[in-house]
Short mmCIF file of C-alpha atoms in Angstrom, two decimals:
data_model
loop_
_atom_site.label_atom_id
_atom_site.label_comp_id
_atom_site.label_asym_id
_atom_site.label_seq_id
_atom_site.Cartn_x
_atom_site.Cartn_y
_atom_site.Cartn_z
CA UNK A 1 21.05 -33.39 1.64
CA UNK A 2 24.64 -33.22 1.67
CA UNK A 3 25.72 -32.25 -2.21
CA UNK A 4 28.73 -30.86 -3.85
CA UNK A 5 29.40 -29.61 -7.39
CA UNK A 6 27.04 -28.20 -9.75
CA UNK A 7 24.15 -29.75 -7.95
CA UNK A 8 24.55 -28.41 -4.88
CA UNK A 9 24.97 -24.80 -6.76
CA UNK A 10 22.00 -25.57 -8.81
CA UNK A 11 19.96 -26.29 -5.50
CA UNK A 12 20.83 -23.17 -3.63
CA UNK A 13 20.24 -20.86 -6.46
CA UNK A 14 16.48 -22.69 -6.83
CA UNK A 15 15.90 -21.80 -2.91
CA UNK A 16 17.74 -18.33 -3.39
CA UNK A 17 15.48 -17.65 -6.59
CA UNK A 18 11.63 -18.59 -4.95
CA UNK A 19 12.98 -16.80 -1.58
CA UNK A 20 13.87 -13.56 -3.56
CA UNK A 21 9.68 -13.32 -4.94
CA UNK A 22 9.21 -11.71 -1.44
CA UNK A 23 10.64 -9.32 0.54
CA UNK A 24 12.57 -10.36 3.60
CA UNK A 25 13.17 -9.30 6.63
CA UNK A 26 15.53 -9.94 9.51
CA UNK A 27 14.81 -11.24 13.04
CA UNK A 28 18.36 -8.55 13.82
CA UNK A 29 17.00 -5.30 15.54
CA UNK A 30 13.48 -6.54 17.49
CA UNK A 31 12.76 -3.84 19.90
CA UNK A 32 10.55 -3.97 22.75
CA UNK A 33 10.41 -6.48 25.93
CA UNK A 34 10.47 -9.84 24.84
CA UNK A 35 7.69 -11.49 27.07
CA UNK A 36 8.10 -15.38 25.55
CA UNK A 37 10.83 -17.59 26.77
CA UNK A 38 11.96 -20.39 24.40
CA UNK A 39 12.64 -23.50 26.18
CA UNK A 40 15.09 -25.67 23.86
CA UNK A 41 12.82 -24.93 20.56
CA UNK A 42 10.25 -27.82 21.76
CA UNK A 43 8.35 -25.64 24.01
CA UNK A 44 7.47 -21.76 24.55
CA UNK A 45 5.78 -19.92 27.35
CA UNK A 46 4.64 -16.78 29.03
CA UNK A 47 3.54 -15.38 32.47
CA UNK A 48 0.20 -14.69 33.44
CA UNK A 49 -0.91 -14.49 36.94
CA UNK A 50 -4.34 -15.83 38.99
CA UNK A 51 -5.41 -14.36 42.11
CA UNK A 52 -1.88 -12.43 41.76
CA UNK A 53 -0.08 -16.02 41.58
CA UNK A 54 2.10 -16.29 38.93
CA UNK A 55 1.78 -19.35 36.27
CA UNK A 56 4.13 -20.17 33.30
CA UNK A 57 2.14 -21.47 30.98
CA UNK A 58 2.76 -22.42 27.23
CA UNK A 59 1.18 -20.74 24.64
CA UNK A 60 -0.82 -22.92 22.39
CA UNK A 61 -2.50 -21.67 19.04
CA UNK A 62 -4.02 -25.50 19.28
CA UNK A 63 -6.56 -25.32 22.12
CA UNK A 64 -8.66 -22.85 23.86
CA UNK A 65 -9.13 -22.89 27.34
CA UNK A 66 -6.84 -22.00 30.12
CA UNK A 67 -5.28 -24.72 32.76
CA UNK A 68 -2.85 -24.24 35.32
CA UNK A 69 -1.41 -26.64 37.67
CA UNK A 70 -1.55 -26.18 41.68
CA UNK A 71 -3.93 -24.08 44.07
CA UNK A 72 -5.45 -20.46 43.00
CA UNK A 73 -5.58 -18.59 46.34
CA UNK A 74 -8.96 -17.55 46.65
CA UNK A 75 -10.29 -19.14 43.24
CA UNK A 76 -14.14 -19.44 43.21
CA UNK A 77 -15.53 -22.84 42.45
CA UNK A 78 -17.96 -23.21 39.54
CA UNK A 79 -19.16 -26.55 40.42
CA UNK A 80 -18.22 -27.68 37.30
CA UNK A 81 -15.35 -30.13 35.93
CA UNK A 82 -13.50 -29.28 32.87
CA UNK A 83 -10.98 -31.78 30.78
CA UNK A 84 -9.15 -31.27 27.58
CA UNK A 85 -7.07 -33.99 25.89
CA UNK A 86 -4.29 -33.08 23.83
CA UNK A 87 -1.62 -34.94 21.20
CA UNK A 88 0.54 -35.24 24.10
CA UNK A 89 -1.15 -35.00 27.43
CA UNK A 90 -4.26 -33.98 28.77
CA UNK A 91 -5.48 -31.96 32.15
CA UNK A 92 -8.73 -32.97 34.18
CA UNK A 93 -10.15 -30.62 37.13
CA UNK A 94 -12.52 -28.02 38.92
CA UNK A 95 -12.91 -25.48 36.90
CA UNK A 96 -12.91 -21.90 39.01
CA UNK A 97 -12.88 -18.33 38.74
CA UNK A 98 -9.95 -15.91 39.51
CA UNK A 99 -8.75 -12.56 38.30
CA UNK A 100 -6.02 -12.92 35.17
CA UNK A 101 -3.49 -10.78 34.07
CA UNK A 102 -2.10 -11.66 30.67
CA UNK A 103 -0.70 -9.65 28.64
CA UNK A 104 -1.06 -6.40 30.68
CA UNK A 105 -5.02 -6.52 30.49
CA UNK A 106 -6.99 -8.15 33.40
CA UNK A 107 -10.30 -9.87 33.24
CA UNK A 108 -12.09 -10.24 35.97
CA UNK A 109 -13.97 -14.12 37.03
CA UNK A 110 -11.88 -15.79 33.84
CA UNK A 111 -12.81 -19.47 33.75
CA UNK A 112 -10.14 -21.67 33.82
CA UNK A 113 -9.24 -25.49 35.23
CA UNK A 114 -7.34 -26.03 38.06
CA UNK A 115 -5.38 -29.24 37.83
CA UNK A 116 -3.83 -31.10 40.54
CA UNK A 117 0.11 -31.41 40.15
CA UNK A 118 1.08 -35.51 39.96
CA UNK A 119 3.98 -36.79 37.80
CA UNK A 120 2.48 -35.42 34.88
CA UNK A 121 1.81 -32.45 35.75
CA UNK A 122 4.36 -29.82 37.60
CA UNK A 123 3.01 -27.43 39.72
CA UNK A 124 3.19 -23.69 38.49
CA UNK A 125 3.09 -25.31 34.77
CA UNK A 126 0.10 -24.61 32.56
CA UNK A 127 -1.09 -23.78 28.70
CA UNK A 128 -3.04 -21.14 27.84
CA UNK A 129 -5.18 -21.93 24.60
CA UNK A 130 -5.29 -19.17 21.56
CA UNK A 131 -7.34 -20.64 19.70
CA UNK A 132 -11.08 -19.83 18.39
CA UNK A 133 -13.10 -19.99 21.92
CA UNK A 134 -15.78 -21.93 19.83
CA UNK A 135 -13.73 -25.10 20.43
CA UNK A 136 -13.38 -24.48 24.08
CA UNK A 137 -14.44 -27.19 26.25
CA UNK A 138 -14.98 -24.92 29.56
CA UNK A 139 -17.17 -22.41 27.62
CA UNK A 140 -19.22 -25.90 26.96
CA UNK A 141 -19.38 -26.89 29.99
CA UNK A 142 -20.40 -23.44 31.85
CA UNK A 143 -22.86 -22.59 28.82
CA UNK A 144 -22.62 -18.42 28.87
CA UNK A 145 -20.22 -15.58 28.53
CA UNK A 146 -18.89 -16.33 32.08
CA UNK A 147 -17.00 -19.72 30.37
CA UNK A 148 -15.83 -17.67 27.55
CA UNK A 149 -11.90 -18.43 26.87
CA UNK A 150 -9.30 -15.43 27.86
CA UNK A 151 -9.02 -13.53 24.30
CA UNK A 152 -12.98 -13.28 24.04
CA UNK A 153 -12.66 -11.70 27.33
CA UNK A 154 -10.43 -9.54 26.46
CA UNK A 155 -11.37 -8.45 23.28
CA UNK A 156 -15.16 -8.21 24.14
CA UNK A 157 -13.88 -5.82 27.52
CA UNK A 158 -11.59 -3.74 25.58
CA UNK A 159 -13.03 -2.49 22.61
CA UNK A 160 -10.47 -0.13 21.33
CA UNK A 161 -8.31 -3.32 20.93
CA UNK A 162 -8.19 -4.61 17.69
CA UNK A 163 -9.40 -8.95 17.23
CA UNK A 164 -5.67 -9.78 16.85
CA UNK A 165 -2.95 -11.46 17.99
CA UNK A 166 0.55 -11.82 16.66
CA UNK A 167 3.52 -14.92 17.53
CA UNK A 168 7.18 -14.27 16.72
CA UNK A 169 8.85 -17.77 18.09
CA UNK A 170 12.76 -17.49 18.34
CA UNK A 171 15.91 -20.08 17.86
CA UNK A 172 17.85 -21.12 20.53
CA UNK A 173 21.36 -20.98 19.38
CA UNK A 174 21.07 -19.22 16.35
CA UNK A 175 24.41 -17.69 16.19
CA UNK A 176 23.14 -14.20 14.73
CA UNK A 177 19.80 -13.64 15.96
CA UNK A 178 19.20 -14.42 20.07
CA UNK A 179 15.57 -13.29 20.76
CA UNK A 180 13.62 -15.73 22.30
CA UNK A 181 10.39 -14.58 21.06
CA UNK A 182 7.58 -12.51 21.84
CA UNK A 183 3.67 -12.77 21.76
CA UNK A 184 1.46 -9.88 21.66
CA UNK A 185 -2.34 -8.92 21.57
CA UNK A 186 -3.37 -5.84 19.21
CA UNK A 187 -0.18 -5.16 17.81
CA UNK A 188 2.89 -6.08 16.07
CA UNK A 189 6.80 -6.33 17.37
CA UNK A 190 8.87 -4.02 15.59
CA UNK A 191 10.33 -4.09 12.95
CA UNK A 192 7.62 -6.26 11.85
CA UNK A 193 4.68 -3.97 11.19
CA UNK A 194 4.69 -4.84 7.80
CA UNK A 195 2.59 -7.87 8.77
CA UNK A 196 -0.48 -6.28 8.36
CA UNK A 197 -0.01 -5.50 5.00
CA UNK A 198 0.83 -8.87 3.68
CA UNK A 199 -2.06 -11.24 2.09
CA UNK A 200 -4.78 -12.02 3.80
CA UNK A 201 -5.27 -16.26 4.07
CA UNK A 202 -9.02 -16.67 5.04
CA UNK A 203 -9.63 -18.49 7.80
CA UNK A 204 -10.95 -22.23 6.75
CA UNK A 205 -13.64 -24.32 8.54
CA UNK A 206 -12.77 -27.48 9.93
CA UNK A 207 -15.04 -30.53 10.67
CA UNK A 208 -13.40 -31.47 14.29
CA UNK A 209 -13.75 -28.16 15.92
CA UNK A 210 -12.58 -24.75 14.38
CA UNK A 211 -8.77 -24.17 14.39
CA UNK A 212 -6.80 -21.90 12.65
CA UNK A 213 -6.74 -23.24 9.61
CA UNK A 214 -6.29 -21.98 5.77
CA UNK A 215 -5.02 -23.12 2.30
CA UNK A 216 -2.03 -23.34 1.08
CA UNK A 217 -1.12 -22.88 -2.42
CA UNK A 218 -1.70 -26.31 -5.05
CA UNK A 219 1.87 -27.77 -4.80
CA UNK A 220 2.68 -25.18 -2.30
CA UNK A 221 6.01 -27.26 -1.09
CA UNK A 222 9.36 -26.25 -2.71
CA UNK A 223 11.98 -29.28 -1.56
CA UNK A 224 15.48 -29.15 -1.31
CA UNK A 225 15.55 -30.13 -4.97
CA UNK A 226 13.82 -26.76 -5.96
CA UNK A 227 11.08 -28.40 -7.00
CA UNK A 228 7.47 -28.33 -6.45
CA UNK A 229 6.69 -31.43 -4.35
CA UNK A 230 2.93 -32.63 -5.66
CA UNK A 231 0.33 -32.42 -2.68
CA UNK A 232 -2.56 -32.62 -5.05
CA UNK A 233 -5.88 -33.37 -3.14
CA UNK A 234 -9.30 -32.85 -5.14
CA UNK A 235 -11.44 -32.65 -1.84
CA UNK A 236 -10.15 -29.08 -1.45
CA UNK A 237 -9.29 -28.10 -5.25
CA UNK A 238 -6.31 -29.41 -5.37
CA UNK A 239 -4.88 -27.55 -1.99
CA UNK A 240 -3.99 -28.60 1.38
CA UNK A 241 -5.77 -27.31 4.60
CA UNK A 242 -3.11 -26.32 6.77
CA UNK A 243 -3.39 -25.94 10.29
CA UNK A 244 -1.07 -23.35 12.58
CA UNK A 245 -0.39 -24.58 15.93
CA UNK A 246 2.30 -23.32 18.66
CA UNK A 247 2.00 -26.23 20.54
CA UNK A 248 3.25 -28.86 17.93
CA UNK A 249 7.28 -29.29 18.75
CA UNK A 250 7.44 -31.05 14.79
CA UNK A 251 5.47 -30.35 11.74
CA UNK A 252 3.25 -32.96 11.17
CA UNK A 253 2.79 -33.79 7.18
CA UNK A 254 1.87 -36.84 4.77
CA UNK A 255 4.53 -39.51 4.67
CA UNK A 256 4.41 -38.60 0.69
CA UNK A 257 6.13 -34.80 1.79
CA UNK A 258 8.04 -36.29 4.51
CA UNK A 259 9.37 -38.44 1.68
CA UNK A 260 10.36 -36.16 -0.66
CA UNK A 261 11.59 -33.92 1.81
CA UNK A 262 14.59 -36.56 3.81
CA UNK A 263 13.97 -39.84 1.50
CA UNK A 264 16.82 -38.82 -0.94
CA UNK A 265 19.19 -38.23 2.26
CA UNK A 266 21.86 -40.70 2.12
CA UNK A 267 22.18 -42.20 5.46
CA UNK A 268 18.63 -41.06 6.35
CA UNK A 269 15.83 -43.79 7.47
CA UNK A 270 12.56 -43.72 9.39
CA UNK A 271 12.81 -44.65 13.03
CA UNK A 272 11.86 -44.41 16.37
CA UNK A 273 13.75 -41.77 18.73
CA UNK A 274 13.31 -41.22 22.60
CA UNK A 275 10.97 -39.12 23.59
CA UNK A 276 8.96 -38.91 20.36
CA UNK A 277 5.74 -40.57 20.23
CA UNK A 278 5.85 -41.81 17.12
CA UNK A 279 8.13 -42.62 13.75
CA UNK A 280 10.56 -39.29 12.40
CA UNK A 281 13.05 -39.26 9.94
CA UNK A 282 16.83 -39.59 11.22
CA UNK A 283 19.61 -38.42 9.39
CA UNK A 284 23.55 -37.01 9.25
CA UNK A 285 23.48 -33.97 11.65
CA UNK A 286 25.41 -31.97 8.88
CA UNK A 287 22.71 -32.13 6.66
CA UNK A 288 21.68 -28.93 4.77
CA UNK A 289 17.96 -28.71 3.30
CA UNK A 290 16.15 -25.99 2.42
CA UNK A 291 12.61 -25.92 1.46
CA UNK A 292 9.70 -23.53 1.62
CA UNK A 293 6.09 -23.05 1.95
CA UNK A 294 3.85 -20.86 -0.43
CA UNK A 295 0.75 -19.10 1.06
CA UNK A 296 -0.90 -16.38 -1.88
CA UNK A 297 1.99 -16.81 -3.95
CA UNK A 298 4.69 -15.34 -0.71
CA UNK A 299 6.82 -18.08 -0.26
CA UNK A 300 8.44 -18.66 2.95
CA UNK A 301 11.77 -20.10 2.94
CA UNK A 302 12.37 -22.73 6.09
CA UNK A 303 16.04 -22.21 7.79
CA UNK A 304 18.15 -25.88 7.86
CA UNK A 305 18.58 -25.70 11.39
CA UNK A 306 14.77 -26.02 11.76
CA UNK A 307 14.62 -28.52 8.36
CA UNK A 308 17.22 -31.05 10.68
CA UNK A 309 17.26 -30.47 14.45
CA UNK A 310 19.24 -31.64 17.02
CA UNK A 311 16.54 -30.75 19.66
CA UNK A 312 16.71 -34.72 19.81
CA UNK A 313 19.10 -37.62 18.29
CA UNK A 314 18.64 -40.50 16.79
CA UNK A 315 20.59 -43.66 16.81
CA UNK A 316 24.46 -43.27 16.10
CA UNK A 317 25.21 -44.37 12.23
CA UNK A 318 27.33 -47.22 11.07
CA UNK A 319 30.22 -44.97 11.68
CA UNK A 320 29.32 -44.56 15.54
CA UNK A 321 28.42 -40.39 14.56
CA UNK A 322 25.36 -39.18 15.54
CA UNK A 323 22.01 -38.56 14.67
CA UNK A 324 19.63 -35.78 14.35
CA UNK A 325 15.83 -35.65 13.48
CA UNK A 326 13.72 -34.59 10.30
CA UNK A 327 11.65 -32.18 11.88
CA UNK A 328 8.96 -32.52 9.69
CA UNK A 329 7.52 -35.57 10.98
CA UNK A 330 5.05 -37.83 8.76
CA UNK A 331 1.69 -38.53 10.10
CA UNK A 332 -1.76 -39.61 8.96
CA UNK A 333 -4.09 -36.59 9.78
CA UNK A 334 -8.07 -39.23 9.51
CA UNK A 335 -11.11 -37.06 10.15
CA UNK A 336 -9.24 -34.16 11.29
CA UNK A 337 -10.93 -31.33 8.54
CA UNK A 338 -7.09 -30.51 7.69
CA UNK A 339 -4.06 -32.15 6.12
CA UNK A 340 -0.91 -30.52 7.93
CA UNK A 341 -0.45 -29.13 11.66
CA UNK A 342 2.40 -26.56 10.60
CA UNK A 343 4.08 -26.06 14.72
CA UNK A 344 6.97 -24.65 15.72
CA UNK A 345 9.94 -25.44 13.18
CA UNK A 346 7.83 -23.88 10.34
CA UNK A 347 7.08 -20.86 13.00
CA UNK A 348 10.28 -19.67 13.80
CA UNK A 349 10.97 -18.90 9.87
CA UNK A 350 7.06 -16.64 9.65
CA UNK A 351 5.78 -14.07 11.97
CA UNK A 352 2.08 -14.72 12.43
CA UNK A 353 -0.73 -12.41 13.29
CA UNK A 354 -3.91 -13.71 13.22
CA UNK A 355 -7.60 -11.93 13.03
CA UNK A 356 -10.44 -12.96 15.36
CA UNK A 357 -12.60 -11.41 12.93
CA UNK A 358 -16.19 -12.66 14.27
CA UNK A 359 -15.01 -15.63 15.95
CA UNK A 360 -15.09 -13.22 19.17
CA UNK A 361 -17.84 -14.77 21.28
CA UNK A 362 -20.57 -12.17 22.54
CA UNK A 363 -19.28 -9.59 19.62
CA UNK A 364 -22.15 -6.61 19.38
CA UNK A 365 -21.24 -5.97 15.50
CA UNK A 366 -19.51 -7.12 12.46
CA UNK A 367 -16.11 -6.71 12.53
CA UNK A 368 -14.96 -9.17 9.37
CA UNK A 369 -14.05 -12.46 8.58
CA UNK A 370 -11.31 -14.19 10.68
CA UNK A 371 -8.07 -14.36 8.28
CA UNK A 372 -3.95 -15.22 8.60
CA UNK A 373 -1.34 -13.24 7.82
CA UNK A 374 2.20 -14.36 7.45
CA UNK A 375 5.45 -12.59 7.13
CA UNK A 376 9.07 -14.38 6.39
CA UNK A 377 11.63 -13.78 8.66
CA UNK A 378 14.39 -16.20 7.92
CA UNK A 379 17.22 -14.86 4.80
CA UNK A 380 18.35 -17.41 2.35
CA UNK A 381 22.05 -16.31 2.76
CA UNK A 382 22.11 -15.81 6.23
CA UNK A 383 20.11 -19.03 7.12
CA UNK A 384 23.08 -20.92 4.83
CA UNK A 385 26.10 -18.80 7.19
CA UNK A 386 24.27 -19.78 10.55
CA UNK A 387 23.98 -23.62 9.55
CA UNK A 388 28.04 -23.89 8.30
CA UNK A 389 28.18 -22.35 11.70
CA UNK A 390 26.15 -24.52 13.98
CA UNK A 391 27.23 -28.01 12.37
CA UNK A 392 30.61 -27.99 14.27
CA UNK A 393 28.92 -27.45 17.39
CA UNK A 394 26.42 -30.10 16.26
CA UNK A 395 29.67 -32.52 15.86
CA UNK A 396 30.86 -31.73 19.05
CA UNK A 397 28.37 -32.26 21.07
CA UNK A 398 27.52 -35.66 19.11
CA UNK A 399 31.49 -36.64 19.86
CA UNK A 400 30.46 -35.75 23.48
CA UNK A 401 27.89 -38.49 23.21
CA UNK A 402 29.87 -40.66 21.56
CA UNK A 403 32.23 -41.41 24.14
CA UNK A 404 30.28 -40.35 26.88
CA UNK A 405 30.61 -43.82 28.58
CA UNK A 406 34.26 -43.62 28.56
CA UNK A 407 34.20 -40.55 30.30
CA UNK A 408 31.77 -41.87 32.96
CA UNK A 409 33.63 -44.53 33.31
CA UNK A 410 37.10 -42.75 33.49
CA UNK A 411 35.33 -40.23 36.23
CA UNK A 412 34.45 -43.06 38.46
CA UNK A 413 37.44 -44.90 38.20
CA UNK A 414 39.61 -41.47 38.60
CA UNK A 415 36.96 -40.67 41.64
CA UNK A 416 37.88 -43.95 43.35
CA UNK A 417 41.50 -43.61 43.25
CA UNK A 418 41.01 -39.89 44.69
CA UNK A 419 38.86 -41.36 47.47
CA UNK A 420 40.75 -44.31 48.05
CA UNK A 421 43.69 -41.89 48.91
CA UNK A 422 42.01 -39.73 50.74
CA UNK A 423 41.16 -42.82 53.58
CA UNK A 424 44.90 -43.66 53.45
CA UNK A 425 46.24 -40.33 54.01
CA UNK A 426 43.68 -39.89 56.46
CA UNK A 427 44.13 -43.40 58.40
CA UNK A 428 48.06 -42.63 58.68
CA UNK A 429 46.93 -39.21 60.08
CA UNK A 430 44.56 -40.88 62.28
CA UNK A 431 47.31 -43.35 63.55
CA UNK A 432 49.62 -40.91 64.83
CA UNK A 433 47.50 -39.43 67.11
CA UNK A 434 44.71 -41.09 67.99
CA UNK A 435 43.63 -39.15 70.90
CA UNK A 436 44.00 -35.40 71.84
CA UNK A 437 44.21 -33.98 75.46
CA UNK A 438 41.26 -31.43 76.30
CA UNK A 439 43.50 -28.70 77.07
CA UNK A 440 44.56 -28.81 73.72
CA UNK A 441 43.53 -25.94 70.96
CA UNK A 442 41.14 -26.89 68.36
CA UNK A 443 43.11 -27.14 64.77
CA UNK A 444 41.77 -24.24 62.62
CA UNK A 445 39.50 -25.15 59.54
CA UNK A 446 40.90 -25.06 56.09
CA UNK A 447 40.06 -22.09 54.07
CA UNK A 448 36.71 -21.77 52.51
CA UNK A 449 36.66 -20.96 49.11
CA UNK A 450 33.08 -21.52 48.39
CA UNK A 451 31.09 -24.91 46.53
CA UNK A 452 33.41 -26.97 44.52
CA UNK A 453 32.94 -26.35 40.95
CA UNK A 454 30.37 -29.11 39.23
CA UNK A 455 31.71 -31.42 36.99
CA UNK A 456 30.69 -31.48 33.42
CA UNK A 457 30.72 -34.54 30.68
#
């Protein structure tokens, strides 16, 4: 919400004031191998290998079984056909066998579904599901500890290992911090070890299949007014069931937060945008909002850049300047067993680790209840800097696509001109000799000064 004045003071100092309850930390100074890459902030993936093939695959909190796309050399055929449907997608095939390697551990004879690669599907692509193996559809479909997903594998083979696994999710072009991201099974990225000492969110049950769900706090919202936005629901004493999911590109939330999130923005209106499947708010690229979350009274402070994205644009406004998105995008959540699918944009602002507890299929003793933890990661003041940064990129590359038609069509008028020269110089070469005598040398080539340079617009 673009503001100026005493308002706009008033409304940083609110964010500045909930953000300072907790203790933050930078993403400046992560050590270790990064082993994520961050593709555009809409997807993020990881190596593993089958057979000793390699597969990037994305990383999915969301599901639980394993899919790749294209032949396993020397995969071992179950008999059996596994499908999983997604939001976006879904994958259909023979499920087989085949060594993995994830992560540095390998389990031997992990199930998995081998789909065939069509226009939907690339070959080499893949996810790998993270989620509770109780919703897995190949463990249902094999019906014993052989269809068990990959982190029950690994967790029931390697006993020293604690049930955990943590997801630090990185910003692409965040002007201070670069890291891409990282994923890890066990342990924590440094400097972030703090994790495990932050509150521990029980891990809720949920009607359609478990997920990793748990409550957030009654009017656990703060919007860019400072204000607690009201998300009362009696069903669950007055809290929401939220669910965590690496998969989701957007947020998904009520239209009610969604509202009172971009609904004030002047300029800002509900619409439909290429390449998202359904309605998101639109809005003035140089919009600044800041809002948080609140999980056991830690709140977590969102960054702007991940409030309003320009992963994707909108319409142009009245004044022909572009668009970018609300990234939290409303949705009605029916029958679901929770009330917000918190994906990436919240992610990159909170390192997660999350506990397996019992949910390890095949465990031989009691090791706890499954919980959440959550640590902030993104800094008020520094979140603020990066934003005034970014916007006059943001402008740029909308003026770019503003007149991007006149530069096409200047480029293929400037392209004819060149070309239409080139056959007149070369005719009047032609003409004056037309024919050369065989006794006479070759002409030597012109220099070579490697491939033309590609043209950018």
């Amino acid at each position: 919400m673009k503001l100026s004045g005493a308002p706009a003071f008033l409304f940083y100092l609110s964010w500045l004031w909930a953000a300072a309850r907790v203790r933050l930390d930078r993403r400046a100074s992560i050590t270790g191998t990064p082993d994520v890459e961050n593709e555009g902030n809409t997807q993020y993936k990881t190596n593993i290998t089958l057979n000793d093939k390699v597969f990037e695959v994305l990383i999915d909190t969301g599901s639980s079984d394993l899919y790749v796309v294209g032949d396993v050399p020397g995969a071992k055929d179950t008999g059996k056909t596994g499908s999983v449907t997604y939001a976006i997608g879904s994958t259909k095939g023979p499920i087989k066998t085949a060594t993995l390697g994830f992560e540095g551990f390998t389990i031997k004879d992990q199930a998995f579904i081998e789909q065939a690669p069509d226009s939907q599907h690339t070959e080499g692509d893949g996810i790998i599901g993270l989620g509770p193996g109780s919703s897995s559809n190949v463990q249902d479909e094999i019906d014993n500890s052989s269809g068990d997903a990959p982190l029950d594998r690994i967790f029931r083979q390697n006993t020293t290992t604690p049930n955990y696994i943590t997801v630090l999710l990185g910003r692409n072009n965040d002007p201070t911090d670069t890291f891409a991201g990282d994923f890890t099974i066990g342990e924590t990225v440094d400097p972030y070890g703090n994790i495990t000492s932050q509150p521990k969110l029980p891990v809720t049950d949920s009607s359609s299949g478990q997920h990793w769900t748990t409550l957030m706090d009654k009017n656990g919202i703060i919007g860019p007014d400072g204000q607690r936005i009201n998300t009362t629901k009696r069903a669950t004493g007055n809290r929401l069931n939220v669910m965590f999911d690496t998969g989701f590109t957007f947020p998904q939330v009520s239209n009610n937060i969604a509202n009172n999130i971009y609904g004030r923005v002047p300029g800002a209106k509900l619409a439909n945008v290429t390449g998202i499947g359904s309605p998101i708010w639109t809005l003035p690229c140089d919009t600044e909002l800041n809002i948080s979350f609140v999980f056991s009274n830690v709140v977590i402070p969102v960054h702007p850049l991940d409030t309003v994205t320009d992963a994707f644009h909108g319409d142009d406004d009245a004044n022909g300047n572009p668009t970018c998105v609300g990234a939290f995008q409303p949705i009605i959540l029916k029958n679901q067993g929770f009330d917000i699918i918190l994906g990436m944009s919240f992610l990159r602002n909170a390192y997660l680790l999350i506990d397996f507890g019992d949910f390890v299929d095949g465990s031989l003793s009691k090791v706890g209840d499954p919980f959440i933890q959550l640590l902030s990661i993104t800094e008020p003041v520094e979140a603020h800097n990066d934003f005034v940064q970014c916007v006059s990129v943001r402008q740029r590359r909308g003026l770019g696509s503003k007149y991007k038609i006149y530069i096409i069509v200047g480029s293929v008028v400037a392209g004819f001109i060149i070309l239409t020269l080139i056959v007149a110089v070369s005719y009047r070469a032609s003409s004056k000799r037309r024919y050369r005598r065989l006794n006479e040398p070759v002409p030597e080539g012109l220099p070579s000064y490697g491939r033309p340079p590609a043209q950018r617009y």
